[in-house]
Coordinates of C-alpha atoms in Angstrom, one line a residue:
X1 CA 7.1 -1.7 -4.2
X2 CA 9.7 -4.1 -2.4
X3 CA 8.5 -7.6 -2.2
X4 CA 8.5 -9.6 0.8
X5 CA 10.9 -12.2 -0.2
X6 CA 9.9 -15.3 2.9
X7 CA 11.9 -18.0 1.2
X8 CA 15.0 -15.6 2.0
X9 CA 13.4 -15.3 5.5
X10 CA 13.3 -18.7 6.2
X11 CA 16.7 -19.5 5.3
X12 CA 17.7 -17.3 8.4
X13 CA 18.7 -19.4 11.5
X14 CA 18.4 -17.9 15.3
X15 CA 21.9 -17.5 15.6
X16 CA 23.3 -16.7 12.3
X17 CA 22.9 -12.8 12.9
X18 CA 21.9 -10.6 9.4
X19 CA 20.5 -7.6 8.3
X20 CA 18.2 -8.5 5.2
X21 CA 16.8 -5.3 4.3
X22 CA 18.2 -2.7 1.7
X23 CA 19.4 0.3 3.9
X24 CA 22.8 -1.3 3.8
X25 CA 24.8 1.8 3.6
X26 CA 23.7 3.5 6.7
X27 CA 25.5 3.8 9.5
X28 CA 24.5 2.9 13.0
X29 CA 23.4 5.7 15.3
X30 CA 21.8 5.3 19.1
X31 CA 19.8 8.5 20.9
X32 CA 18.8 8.1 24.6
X33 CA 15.8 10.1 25.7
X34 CA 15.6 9.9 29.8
X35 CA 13.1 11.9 31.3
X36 CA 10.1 12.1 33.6
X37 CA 7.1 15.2 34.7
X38 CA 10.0 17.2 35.5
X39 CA 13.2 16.8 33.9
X40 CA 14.8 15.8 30.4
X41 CA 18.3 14.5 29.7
X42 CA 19.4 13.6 25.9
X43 CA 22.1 11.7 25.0
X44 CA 23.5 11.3 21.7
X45 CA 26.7 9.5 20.3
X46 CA 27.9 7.7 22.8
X47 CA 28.6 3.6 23.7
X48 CA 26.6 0.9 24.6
X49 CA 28.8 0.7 27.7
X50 CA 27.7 4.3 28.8
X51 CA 24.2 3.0 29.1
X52 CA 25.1 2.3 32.5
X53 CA 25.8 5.6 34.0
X54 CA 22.9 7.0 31.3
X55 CA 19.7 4.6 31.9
X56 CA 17.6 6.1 35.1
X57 CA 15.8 3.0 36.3
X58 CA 13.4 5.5 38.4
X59 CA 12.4 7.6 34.7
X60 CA 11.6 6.8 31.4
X61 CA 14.4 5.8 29.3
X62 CA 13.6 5.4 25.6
X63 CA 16.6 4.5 23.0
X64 CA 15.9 5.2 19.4
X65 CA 18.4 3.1 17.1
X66 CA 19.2 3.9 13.4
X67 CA 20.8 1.6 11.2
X68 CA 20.9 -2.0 11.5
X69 CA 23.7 -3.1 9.4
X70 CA 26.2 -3.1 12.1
X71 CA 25.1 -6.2 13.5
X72 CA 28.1 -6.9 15.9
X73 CA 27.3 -3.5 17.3
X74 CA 23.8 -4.8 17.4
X75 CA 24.6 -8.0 19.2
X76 CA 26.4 -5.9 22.2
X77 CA 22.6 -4.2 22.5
X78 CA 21.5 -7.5 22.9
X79 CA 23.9 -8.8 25.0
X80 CA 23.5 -5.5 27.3
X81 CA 19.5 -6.0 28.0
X82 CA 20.4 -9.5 27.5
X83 CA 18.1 -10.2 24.6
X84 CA 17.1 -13.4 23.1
X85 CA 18.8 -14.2 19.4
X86 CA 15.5 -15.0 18.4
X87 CA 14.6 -11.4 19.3
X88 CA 17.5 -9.7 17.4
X89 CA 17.2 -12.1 14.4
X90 CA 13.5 -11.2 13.9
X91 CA 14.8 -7.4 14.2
X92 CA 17.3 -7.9 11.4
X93 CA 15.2 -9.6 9.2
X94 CA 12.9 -7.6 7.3
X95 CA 10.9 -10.1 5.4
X96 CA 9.5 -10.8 8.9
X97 CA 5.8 -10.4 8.9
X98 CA 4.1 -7.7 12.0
X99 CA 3.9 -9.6 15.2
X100 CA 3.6 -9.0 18.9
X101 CA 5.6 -11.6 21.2
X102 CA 5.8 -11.5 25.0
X103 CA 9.5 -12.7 26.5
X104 CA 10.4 -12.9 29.8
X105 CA 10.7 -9.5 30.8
X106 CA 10.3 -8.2 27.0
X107 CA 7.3 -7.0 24.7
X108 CA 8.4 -7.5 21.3
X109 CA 6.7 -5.2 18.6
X110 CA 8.0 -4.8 15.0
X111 CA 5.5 -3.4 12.5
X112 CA 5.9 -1.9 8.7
X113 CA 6.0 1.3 8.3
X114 CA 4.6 2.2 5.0
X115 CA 4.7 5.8 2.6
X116 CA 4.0 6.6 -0.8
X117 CA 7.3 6.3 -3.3
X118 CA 8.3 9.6 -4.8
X119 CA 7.4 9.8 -8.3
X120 CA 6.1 6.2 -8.5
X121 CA 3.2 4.1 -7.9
X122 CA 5.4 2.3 -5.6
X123 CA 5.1 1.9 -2.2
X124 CA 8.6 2.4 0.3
X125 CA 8.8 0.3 3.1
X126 CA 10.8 0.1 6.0
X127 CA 11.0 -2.4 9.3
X128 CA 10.0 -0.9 12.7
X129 CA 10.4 -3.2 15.4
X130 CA 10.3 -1.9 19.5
X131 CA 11.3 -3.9 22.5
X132 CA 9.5 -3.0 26.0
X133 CA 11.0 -3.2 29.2
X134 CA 10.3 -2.0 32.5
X135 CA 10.9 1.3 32.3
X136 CA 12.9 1.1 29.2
X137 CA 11.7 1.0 25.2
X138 CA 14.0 0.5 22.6
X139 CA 13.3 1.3 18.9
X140 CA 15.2 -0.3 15.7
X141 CA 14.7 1.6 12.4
X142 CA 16.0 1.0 9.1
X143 CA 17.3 4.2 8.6
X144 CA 16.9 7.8 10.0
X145 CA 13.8 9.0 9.3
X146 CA 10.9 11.7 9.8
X147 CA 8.1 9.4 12.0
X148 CA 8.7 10.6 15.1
X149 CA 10.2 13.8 15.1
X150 CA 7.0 15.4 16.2
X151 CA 7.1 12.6 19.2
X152 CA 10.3 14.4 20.2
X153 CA 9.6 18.0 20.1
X154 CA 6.5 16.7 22.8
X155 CA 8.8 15.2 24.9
X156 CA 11.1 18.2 24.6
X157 CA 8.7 20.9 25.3
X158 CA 6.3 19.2 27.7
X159 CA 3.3 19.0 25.2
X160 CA 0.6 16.6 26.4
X161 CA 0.8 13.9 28.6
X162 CA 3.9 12.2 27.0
X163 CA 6.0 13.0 30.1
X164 CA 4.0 12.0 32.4
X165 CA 3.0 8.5 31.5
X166 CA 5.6 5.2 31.4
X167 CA 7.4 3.7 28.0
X168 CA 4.2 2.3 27.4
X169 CA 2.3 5.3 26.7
X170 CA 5.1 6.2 24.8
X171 CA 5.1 2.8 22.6
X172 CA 1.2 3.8 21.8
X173 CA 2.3 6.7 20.2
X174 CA 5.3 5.5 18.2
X175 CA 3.1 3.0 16.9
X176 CA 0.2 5.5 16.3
X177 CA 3.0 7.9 14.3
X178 CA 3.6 4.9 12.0
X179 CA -0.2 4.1 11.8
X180 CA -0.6 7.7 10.3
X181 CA 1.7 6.8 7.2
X182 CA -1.0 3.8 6.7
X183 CA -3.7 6.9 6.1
X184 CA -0.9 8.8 4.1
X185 CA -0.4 6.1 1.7
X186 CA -4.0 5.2 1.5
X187 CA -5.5 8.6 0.8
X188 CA -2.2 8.5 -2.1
X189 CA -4.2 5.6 -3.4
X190 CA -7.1 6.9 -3.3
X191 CA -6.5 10.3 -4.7
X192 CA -4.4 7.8 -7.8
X193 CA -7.6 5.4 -8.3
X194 CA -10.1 8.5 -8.2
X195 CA -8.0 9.4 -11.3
X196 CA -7.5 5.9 -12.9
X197 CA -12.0 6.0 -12.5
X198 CA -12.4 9.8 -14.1
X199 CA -9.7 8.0 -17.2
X200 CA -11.7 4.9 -17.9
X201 CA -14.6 7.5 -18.4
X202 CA -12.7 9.1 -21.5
X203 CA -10.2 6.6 -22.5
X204 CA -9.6 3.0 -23.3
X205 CA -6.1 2.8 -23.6
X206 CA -4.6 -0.7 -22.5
X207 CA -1.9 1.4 -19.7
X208 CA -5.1 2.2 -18.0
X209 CA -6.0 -1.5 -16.9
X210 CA -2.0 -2.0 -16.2
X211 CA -2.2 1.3 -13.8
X212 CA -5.8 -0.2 -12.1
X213 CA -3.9 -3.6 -11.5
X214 CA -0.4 -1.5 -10.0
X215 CA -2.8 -0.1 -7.8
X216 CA -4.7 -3.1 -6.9
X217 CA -1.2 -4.7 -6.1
X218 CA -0.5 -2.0 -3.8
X219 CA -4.1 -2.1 -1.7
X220 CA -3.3 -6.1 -1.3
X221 CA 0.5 -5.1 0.0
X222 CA -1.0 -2.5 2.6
X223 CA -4.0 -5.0 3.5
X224 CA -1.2 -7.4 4.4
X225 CA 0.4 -5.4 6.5
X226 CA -2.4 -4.6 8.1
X227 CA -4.0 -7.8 9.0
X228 CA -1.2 -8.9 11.4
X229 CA -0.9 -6.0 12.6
X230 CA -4.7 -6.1 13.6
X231 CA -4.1 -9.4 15.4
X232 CA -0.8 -7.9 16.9
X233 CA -3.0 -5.4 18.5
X234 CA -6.0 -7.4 19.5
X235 CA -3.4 -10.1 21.2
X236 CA -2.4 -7.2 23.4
X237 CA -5.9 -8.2 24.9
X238 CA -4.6 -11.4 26.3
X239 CA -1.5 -9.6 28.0
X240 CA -4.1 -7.9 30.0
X241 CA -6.3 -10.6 30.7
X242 CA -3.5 -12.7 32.3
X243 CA -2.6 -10.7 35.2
X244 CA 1.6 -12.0 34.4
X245 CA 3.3 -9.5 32.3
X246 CA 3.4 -6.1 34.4
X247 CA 5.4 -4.0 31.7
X248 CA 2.4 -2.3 30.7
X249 CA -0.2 -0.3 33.3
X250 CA -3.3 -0.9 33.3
X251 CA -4.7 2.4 31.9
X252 CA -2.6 1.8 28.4
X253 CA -4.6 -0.8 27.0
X254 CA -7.7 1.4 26.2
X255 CA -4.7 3.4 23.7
X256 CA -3.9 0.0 22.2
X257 CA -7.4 -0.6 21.6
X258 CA -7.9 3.0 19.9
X259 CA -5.2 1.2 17.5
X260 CA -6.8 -1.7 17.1
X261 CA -10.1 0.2 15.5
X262 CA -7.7 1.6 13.8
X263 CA -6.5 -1.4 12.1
X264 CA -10.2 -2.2 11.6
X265 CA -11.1 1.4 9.9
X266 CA -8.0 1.0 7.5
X267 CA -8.9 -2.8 6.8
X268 CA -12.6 -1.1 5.7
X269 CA -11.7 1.5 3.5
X270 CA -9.2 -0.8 1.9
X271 CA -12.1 -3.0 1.3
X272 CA -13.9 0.0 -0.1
X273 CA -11.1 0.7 -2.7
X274 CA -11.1 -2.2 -3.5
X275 CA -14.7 -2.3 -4.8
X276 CA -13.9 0.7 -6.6
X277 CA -10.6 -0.2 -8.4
X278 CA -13.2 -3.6 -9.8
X279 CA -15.6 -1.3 -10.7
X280 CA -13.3 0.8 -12.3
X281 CA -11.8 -2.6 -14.4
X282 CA -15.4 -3.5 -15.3
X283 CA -16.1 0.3 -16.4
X284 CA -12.7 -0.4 -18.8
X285 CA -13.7 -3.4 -20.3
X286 CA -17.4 -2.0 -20.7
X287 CA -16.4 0.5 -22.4
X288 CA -13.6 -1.3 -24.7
X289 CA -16.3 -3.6 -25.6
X290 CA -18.9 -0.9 -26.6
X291 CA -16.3 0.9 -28.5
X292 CA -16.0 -2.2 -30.3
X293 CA -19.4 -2.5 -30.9
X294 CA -19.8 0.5 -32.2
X295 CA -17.3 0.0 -34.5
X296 CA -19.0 -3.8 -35.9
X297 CA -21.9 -1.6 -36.0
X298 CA -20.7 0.9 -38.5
X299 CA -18.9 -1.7 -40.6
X300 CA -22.0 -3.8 -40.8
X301 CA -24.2 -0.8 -41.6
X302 CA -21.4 0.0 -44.5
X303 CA -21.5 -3.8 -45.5
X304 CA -25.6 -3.5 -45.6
X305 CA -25.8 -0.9 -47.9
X306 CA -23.4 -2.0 -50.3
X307 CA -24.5 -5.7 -50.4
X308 CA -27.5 -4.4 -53.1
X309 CA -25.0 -2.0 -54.9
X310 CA -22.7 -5.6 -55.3
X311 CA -25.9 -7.3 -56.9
X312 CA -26.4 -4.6 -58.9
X313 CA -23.1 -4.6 -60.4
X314 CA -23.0 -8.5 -60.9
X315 CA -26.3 -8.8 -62.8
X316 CA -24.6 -5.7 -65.3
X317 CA -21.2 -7.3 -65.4
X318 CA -22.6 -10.9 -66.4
X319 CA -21.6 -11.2 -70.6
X320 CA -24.4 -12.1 -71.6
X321 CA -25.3 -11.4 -75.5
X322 CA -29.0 -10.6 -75.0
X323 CA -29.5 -8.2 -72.2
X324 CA -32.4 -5.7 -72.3
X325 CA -31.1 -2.5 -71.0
X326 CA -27.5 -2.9 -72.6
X327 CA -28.7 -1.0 -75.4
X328 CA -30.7 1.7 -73.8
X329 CA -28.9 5.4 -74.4
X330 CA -29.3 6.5 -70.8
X331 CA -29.3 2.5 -69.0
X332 CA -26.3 3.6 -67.6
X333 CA -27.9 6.7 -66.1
X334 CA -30.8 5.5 -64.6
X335 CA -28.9 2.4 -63.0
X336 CA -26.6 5.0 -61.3
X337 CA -29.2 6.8 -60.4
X338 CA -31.4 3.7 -58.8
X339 CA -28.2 2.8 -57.2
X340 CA -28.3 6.1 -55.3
X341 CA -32.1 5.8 -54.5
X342 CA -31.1 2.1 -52.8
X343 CA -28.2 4.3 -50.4
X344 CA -30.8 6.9 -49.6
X345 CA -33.6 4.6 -49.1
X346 CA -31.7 2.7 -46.7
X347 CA -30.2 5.0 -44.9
X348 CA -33.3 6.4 -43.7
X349 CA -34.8 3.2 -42.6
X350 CA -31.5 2.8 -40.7
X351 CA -32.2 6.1 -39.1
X352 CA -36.0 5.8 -38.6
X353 CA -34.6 2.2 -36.9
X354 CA -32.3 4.3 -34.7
X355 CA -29.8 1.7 -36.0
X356 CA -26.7 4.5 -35.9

């Protein structure tokens, strides 16, 4: 699982433009999606000076950017919708945590999109972040990627109400897209610690506890990036309440709301695994100390029944001169044989006790 690293973060001034994350490699891409109830036009491959003759003020324009190494590239965006530094900065750096920020003209939006590693217990994470403009929303991933290709077949073939509602509509259901990977991943970890539970049943090997704390690691990573994100979406309350910002219609905030319970439904069942990942470290050690007392209690039962064998064989190896039974032709005999009578005897007793 990448780490937030906020000390790398905090180094980054306003105006010193970077790309912090690890998608380095990829190159830059921009797709322009203008359409309305009636028509579609898709752009693909083309400038930033295009954007002119391309953006329909009177339609919904949404531009979907992949790749954000190419940060001079980048900064011509900016300077197009004229965009804060601030803005872009927080775009390019990816140890930014979730938050919502209103801006002149601009909602600012970026989120982390989270989904189960491939043949890991890690956790892959990549930097979404959306910028809302009248008429106009612009999207910055990492790297191309899967999340919204279903968004574009709707817009393509007219399914729902996508083309019929502003960029707002359409920001609720980028950011609901990404919202689903949150369930992916946490039914992953769920499906993992129902597994790591049925283990600690039949097995108290040490890996297990490291496996329970992997996976405790992860539920605190995703709870992290859901808690500001929660906020995010409450604070889209306030933009409401103040009557200023008109970007977003009226009608959009019960979706934002939907997300908001969201939030609270995955902060829950996080919660939930949570409980079950301690019981599931308390079941470990439970058992680990039971096998161990199992194990004194053998030994100790072993140690019992020899301790009057050892006496036994003391008293006959003292060298004394004058001892009664030396002499006796079967001595040896019947002392073996009242040696076995002891094991029996107490071996019953320990039975009858229910002591093993």
């Amino acid at each position: 699982m990448r780490k937030i690293k906020y000390k790398k973060g905090r180094k980054m001034q306003p105006y010193n433009l970077e790309y912090t994350g690890i998608h380095k490699s990829k190159e830059s891409e921009m797709q322009l999606f203008v359409y309305d109830d009636l028509n579609l036009t898709e752009y693909e491959d083309f400038k930033v000076s295009d954007l002119d003759k391309y953006i329909d003020e009177q339609k919904t324009n949404w531009i979907n950017i992949h790749g954000l190494n190419n940060v001079d590239w980048l900064k011509s965006i900016g300077d197009y919708f004229e965009i804060d530094n601030f803005m872009l900065a927080d775009i390019l750096n990816t140890a930014r945590r979730t938050k919502l920020e209103e801006s002149h003209d601009f909602l600012f939006f970026n989120i982390k999109s989270l989904l189960p590693a491939e043949h890991s217990d890690n956790i892959s994470v990549e930097q979404i972040s959306f910028l809302l403009k009248d008429g106009i929303l612009i999207s910055f991933q990492e790297k191309r990627s899967d999340f919204f290709t279903h968004i574009r077949e709707r817009i393509r073939t007219h399914s729902g109400i996508v083309r019929t509602k502003k960029a707002d509509y359409l920001l609720y259901i980028l950011l609901d897209a990404i919202m689903e990977n949150f369930y992916i991943t946490l039914e992953n970890e769920e499906d993992k610690i129902e597994e790591l539970i049925n283990l600690t049943k039949e097995s108290v090997d040490p890996i297990i506890l490291e496996k329970i704390e992997k996976h405790r690691d992860n539920l605190n990573f995703l709870k992290r990036s859901i808690i500001p994100l929660r906020d995010s979406l409450y604070d889209i309350k306030s933009i409401k309440d103040d009557n200023i910002f008109n970007v977003m219609e009226a009608d959009s905030f019960s979706f934002f709301a939907r997300l908001h319970q969201k939030s609270l439904e995955l902060l829950e069942q996080i919660e939930s695994d949570m409980g079950s990942l301690e019981s599931a470290s308390n079941f470990f050690f439970s058992a680990q100390t039971h096998k161990m007392n199992e194990i004194m209690k053998t030994l100790t039962i072993v140690s019992a029944i020899f301790i009057p064998l050892t006496f036994i064989v003391g008293v006959y190896g003292m060298n004394f001169e004058y001892m009664p039974e030396l002499k006796r032709h079967y001595g040896y005999h019947t002392v073996i044989g009242a040696m076995f009578l002891i094991v029996v005897g107490m071996i019953v007793y320990f039975k009858k006790r229910r002591w093993f």
